[in-house]
PDB file of C-alpha atoms in Angstrom:
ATOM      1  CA  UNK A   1     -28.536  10.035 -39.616  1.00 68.00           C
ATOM      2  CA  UNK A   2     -25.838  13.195 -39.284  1.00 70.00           C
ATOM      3  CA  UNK A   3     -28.485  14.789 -37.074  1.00 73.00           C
ATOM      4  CA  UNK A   4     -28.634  11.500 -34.702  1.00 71.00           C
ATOM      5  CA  UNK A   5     -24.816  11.245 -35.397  1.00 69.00           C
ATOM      6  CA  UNK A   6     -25.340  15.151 -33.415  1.00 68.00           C
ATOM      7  CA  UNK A   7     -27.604  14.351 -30.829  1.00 76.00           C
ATOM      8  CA  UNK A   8     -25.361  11.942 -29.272  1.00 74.00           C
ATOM      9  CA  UNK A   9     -22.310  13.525 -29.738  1.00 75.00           C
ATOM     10  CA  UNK A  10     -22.184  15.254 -26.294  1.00 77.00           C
ATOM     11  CA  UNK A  11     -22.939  11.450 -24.720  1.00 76.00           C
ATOM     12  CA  UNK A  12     -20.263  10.156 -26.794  1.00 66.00           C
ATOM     13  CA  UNK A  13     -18.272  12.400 -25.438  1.00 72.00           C
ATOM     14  CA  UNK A  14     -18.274  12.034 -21.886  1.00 72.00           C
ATOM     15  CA  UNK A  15     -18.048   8.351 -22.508  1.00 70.00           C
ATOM     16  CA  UNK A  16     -15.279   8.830 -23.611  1.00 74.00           C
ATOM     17  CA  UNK A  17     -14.092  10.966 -21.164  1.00 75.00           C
ATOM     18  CA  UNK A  18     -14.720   8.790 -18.447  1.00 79.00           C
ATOM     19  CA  UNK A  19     -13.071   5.564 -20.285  1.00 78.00           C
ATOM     20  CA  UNK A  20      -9.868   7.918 -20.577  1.00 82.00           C
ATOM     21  CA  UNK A  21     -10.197   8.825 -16.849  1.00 84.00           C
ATOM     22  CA  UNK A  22     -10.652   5.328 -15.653  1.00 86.00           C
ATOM     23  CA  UNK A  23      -7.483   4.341 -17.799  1.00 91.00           C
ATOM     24  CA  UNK A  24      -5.435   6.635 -16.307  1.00 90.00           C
ATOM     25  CA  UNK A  25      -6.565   5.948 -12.545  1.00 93.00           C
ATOM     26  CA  UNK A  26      -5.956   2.416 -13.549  1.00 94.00           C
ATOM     27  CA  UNK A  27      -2.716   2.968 -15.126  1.00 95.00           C
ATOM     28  CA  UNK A  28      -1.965   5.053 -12.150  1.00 96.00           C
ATOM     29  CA  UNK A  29      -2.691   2.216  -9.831  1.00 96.00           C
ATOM     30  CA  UNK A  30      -0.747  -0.097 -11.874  1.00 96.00           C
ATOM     31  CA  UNK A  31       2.662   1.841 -11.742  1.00 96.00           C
ATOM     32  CA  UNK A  32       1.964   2.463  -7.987  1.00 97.00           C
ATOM     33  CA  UNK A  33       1.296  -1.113  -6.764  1.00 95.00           C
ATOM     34  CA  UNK A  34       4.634  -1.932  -8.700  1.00 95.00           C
ATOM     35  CA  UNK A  35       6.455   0.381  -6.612  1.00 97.00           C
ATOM     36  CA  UNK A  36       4.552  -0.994  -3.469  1.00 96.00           C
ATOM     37  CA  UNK A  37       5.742  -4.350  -4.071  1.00 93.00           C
ATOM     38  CA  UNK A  38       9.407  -3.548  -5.183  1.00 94.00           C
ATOM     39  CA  UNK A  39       9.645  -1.460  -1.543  1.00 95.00           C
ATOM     40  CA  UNK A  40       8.216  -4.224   0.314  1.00 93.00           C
ATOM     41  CA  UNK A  41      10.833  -6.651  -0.907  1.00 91.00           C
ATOM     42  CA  UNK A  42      13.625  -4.177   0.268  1.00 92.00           C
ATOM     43  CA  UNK A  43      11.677  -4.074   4.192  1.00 91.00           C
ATOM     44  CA  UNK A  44      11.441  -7.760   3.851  1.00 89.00           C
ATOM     45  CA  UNK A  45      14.868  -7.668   3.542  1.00 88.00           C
ATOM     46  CA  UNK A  46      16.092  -5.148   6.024  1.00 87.00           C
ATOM     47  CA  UNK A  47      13.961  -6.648   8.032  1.00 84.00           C
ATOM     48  CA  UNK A  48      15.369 -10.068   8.144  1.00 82.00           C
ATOM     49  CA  UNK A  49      18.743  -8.495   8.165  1.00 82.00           C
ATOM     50  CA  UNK A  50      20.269  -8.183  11.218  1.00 77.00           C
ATOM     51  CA  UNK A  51      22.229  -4.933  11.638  1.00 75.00           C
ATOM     52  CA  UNK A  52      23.498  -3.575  15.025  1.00 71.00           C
ATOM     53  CA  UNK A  53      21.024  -1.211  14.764  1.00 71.00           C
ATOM     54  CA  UNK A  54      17.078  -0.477  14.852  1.00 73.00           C
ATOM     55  CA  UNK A  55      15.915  -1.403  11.721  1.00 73.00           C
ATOM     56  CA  UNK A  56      13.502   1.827  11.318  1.00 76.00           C
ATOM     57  CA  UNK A  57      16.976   3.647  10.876  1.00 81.00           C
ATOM     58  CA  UNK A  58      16.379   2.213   7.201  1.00 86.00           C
ATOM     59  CA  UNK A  59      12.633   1.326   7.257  1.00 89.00           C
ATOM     60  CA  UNK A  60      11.596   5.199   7.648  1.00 90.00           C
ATOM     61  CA  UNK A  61      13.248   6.548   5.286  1.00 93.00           C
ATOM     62  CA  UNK A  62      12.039   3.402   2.706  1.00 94.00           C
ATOM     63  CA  UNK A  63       7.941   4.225   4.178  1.00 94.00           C
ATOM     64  CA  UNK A  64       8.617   7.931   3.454  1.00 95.00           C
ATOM     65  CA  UNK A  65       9.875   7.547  -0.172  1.00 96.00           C
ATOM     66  CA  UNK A  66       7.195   5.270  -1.094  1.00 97.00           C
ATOM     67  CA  UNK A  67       5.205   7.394   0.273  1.00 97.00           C
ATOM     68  CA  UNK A  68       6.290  10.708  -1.612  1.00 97.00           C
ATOM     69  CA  UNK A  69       6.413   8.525  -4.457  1.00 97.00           C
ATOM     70  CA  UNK A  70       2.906   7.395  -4.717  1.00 98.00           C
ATOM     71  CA  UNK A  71       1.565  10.854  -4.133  1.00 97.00           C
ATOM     72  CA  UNK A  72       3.693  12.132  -6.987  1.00 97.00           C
ATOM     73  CA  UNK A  73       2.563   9.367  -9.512  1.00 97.00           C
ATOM     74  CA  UNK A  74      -1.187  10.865  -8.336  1.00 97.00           C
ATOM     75  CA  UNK A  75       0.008  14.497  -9.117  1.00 95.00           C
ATOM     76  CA  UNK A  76      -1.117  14.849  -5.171  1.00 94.00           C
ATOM     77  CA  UNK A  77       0.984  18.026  -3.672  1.00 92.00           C
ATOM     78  CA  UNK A  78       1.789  17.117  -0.409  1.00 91.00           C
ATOM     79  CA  UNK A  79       3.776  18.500   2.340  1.00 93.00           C
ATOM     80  CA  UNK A  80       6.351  17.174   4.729  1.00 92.00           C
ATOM     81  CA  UNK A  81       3.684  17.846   7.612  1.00 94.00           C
ATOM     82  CA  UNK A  82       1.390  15.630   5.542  1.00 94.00           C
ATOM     83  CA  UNK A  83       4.589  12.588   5.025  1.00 95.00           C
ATOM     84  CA  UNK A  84       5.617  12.756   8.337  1.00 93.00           C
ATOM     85  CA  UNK A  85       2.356  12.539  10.092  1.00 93.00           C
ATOM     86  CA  UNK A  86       1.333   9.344   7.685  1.00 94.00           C
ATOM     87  CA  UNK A  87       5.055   7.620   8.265  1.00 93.00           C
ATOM     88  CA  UNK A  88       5.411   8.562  12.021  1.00 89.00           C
ATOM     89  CA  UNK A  89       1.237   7.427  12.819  1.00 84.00           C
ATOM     90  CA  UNK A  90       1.094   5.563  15.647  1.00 81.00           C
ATOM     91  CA  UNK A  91      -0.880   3.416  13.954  1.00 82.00           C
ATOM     92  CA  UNK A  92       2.108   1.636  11.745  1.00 82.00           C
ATOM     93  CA  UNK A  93       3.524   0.884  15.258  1.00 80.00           C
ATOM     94  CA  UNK A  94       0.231  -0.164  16.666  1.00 82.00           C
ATOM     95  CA  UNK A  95       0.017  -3.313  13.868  1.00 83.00           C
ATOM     96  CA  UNK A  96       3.314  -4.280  13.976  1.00 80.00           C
ATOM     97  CA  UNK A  97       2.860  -4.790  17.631  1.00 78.00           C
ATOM     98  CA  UNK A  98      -0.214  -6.954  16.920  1.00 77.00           C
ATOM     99  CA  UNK A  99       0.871  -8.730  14.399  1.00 74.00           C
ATOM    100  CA  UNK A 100       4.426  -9.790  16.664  1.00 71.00           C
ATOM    101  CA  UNK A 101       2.078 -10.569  20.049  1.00 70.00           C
ATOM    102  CA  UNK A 102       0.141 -12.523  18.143  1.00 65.00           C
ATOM    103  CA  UNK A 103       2.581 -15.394  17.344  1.00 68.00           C
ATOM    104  CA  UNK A 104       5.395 -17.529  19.811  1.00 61.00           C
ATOM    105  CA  UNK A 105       8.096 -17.009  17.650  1.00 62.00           C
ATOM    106  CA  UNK A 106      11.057 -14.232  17.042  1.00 60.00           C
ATOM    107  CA  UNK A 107      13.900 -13.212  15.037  1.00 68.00           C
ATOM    108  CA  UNK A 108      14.970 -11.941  11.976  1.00 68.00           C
ATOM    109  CA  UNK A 109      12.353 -13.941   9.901  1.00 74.00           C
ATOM    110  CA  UNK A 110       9.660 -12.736  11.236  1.00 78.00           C
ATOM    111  CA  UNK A 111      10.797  -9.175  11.635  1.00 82.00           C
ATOM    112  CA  UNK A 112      11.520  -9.484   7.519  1.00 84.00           C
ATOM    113  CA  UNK A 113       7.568 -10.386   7.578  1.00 86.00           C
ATOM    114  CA  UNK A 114       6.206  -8.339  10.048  1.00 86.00           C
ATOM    115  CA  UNK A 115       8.531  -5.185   7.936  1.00 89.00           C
ATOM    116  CA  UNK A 116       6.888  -6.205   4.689  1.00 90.00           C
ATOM    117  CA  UNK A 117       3.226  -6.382   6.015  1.00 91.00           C
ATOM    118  CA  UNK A 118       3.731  -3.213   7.360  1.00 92.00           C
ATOM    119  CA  UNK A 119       5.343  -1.818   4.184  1.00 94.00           C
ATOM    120  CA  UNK A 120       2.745  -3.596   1.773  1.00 94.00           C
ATOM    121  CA  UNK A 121      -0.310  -1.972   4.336  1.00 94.00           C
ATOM    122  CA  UNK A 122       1.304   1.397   4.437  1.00 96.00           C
ATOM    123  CA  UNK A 123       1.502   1.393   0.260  1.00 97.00           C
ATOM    124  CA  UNK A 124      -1.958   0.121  -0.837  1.00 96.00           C
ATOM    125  CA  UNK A 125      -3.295   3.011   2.000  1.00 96.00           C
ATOM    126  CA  UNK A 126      -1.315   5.532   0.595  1.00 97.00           C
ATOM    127  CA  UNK A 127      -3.012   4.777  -2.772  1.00 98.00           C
ATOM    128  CA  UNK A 128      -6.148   4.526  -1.572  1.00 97.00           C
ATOM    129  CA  UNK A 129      -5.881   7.819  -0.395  1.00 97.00           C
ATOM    130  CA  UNK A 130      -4.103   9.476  -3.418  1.00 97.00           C
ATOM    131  CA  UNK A 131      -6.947   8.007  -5.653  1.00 96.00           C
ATOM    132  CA  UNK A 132      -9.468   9.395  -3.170  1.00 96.00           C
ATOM    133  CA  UNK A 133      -8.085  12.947  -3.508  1.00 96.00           C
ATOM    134  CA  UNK A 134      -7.377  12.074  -7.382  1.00 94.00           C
ATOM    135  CA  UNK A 135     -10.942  11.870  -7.675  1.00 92.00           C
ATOM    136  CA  UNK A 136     -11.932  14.490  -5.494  1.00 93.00           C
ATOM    137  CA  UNK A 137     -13.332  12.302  -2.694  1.00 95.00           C
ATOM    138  CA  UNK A 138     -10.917  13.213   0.002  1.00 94.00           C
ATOM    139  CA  UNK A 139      -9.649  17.226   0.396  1.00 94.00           C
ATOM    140  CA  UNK A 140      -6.176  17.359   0.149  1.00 91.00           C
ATOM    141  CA  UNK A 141      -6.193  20.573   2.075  1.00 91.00           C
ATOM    142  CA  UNK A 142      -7.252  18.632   5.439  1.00 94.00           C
ATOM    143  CA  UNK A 143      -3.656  16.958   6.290  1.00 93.00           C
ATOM    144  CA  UNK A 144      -4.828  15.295   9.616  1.00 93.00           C
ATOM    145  CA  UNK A 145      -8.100  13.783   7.541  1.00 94.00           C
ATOM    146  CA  UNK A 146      -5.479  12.096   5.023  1.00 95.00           C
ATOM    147  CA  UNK A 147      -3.541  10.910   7.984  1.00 94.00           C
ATOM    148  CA  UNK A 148      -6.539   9.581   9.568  1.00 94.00           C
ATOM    149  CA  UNK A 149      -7.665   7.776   6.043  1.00 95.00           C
ATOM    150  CA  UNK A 150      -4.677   5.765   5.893  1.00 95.00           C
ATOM    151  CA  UNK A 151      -4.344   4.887   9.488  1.00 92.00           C
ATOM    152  CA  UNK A 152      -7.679   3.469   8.908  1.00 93.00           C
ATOM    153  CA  UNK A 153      -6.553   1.761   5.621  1.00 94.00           C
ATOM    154  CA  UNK A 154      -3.645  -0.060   7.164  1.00 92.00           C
ATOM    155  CA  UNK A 155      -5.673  -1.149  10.375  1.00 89.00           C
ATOM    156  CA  UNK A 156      -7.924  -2.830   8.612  1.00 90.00           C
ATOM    157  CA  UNK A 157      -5.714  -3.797   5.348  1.00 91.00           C
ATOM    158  CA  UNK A 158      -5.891  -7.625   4.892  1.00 92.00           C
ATOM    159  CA  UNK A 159      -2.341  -8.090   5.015  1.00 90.00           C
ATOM    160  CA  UNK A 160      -2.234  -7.594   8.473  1.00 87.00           C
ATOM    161  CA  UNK A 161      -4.856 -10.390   8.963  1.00 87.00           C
ATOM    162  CA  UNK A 162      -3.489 -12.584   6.561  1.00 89.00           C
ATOM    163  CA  UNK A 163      -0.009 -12.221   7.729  1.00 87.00           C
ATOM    164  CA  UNK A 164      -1.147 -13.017  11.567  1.00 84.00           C
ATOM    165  CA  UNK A 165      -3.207 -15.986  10.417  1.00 85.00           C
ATOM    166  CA  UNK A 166      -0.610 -17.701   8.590  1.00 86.00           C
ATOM    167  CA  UNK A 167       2.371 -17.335  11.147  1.00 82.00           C
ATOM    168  CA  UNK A 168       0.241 -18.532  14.145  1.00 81.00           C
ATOM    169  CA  UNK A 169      -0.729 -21.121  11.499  1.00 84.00           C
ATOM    170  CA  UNK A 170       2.943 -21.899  10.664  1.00 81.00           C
ATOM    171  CA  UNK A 171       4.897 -20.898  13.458  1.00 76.00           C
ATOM    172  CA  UNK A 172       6.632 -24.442  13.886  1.00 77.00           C
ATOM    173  CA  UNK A 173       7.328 -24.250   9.718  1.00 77.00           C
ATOM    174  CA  UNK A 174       8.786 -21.171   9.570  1.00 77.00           C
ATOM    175  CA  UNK A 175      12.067 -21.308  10.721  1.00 74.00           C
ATOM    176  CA  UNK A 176      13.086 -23.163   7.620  1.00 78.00           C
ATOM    177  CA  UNK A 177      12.360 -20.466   5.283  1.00 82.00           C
ATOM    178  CA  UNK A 178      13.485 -17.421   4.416  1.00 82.00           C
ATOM    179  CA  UNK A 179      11.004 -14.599   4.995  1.00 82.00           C
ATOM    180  CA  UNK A 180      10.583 -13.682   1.185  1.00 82.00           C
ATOM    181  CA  UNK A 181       9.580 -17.311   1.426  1.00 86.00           C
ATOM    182  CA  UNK A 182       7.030 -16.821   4.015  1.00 86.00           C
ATOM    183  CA  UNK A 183       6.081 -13.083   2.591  1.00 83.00           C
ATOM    184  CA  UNK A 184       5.357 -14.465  -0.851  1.00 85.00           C
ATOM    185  CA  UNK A 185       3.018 -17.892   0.714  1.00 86.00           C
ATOM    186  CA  UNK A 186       0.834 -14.761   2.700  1.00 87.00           C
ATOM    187  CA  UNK A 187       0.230 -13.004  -0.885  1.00 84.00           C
ATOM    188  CA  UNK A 188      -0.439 -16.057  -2.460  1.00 85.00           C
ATOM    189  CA  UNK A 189      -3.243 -16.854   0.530  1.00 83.00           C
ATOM    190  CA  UNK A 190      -4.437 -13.287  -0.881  1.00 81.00           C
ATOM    191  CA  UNK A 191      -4.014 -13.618  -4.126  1.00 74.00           C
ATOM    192  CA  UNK A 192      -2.252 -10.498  -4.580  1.00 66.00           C
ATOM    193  CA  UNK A 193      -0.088 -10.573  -8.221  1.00 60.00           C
ATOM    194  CA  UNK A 194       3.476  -9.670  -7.850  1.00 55.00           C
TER     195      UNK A 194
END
């Protein structure tokens, strides 16, 4: 039996190993999607606010902390080149744009939505690509390869989708909610916890 109990030991091992790695990616992804959620609340907010001024005054500096903060709950070293190139994409412009042409209506609701969708895409990206250099997947050395991952990622996030879907859906409903309102019926649709 102790000489079984041996044999195994080096497979018992890396069982274990793995179990403790997959608790910490998951506890990882746990305290990041928290943080995801509690800064898309603030751009639904800003959003819907209206202030006399753009509202990326507030919403870039909100995308780059999130940002910054996801990579440092990864232990991913990143650089401002690396920030900046993920916060100032093109691409984050590119969906908001789609997602506003593709319904009738305007105003501050909808920019609270249209701010959180793009907030909500730019988080879960950002963590896809943190766990993907986490786990040695992506090279964290090749800046414009992270920048392209999440561009990707928030193109085709299903947030964006859902978010179009249920405003050209609802555009005649929505004016009589608030857009955390409308924000929190699109997660439901998803079935994304908050």
């Amino acid at each position: 039996l102790c000489l079984a109990t041996l044999e195994c030991m080096d497979e018992a091992k890396q069982i274990n190993k793995e179990n403790k790695d997959r608790m910490v990616l998951e506890q990882k992804r746990f305290t990041a999607n928290t943080v995801t959620v509690g800064a898309t609340t603030s751009a639904v907010v800003v959003g819907a606010i209206p202030i006399p001024y753009p509202d990326a005054a507030i919403l870039v500096p909100l995308e780059t902390g999130l940002t910054k903060l996801i990579f440092k709950i990864y232990g991913v070293e990143y650089s401002g080149q690396l920030v900046t190139g993920i916060v100032g994409s093109t691409t984050i412009t590119q969906v908001a744009k789609s997602i506003v042409k593709a319904i009738p209506v305007a105003g501050a609701v909808v920019n609270g939505v249209v701010a959180g969708a793009i907030v909500f895409a730019l988080g879960e990206s950002v963590i896809a690509a943190s766990e993907a250099i986490y786990t040695g997947k992506l090279d964290p050395s090749k800046i414009n390869g992270i920048i392209e991952f999440v561009g990707a990622k928030i193109k085709d996030n299903p947030i964006v989708g859902a978010t179009i879907s249920y405003l050209e859906k609802n555009a005649d409903k929505i004016q009589d909610k608030s857009p955390k309102e409308i924000f929190d019926d699109i997660l439901k649709t998803m079935k994304v916890k908050k």
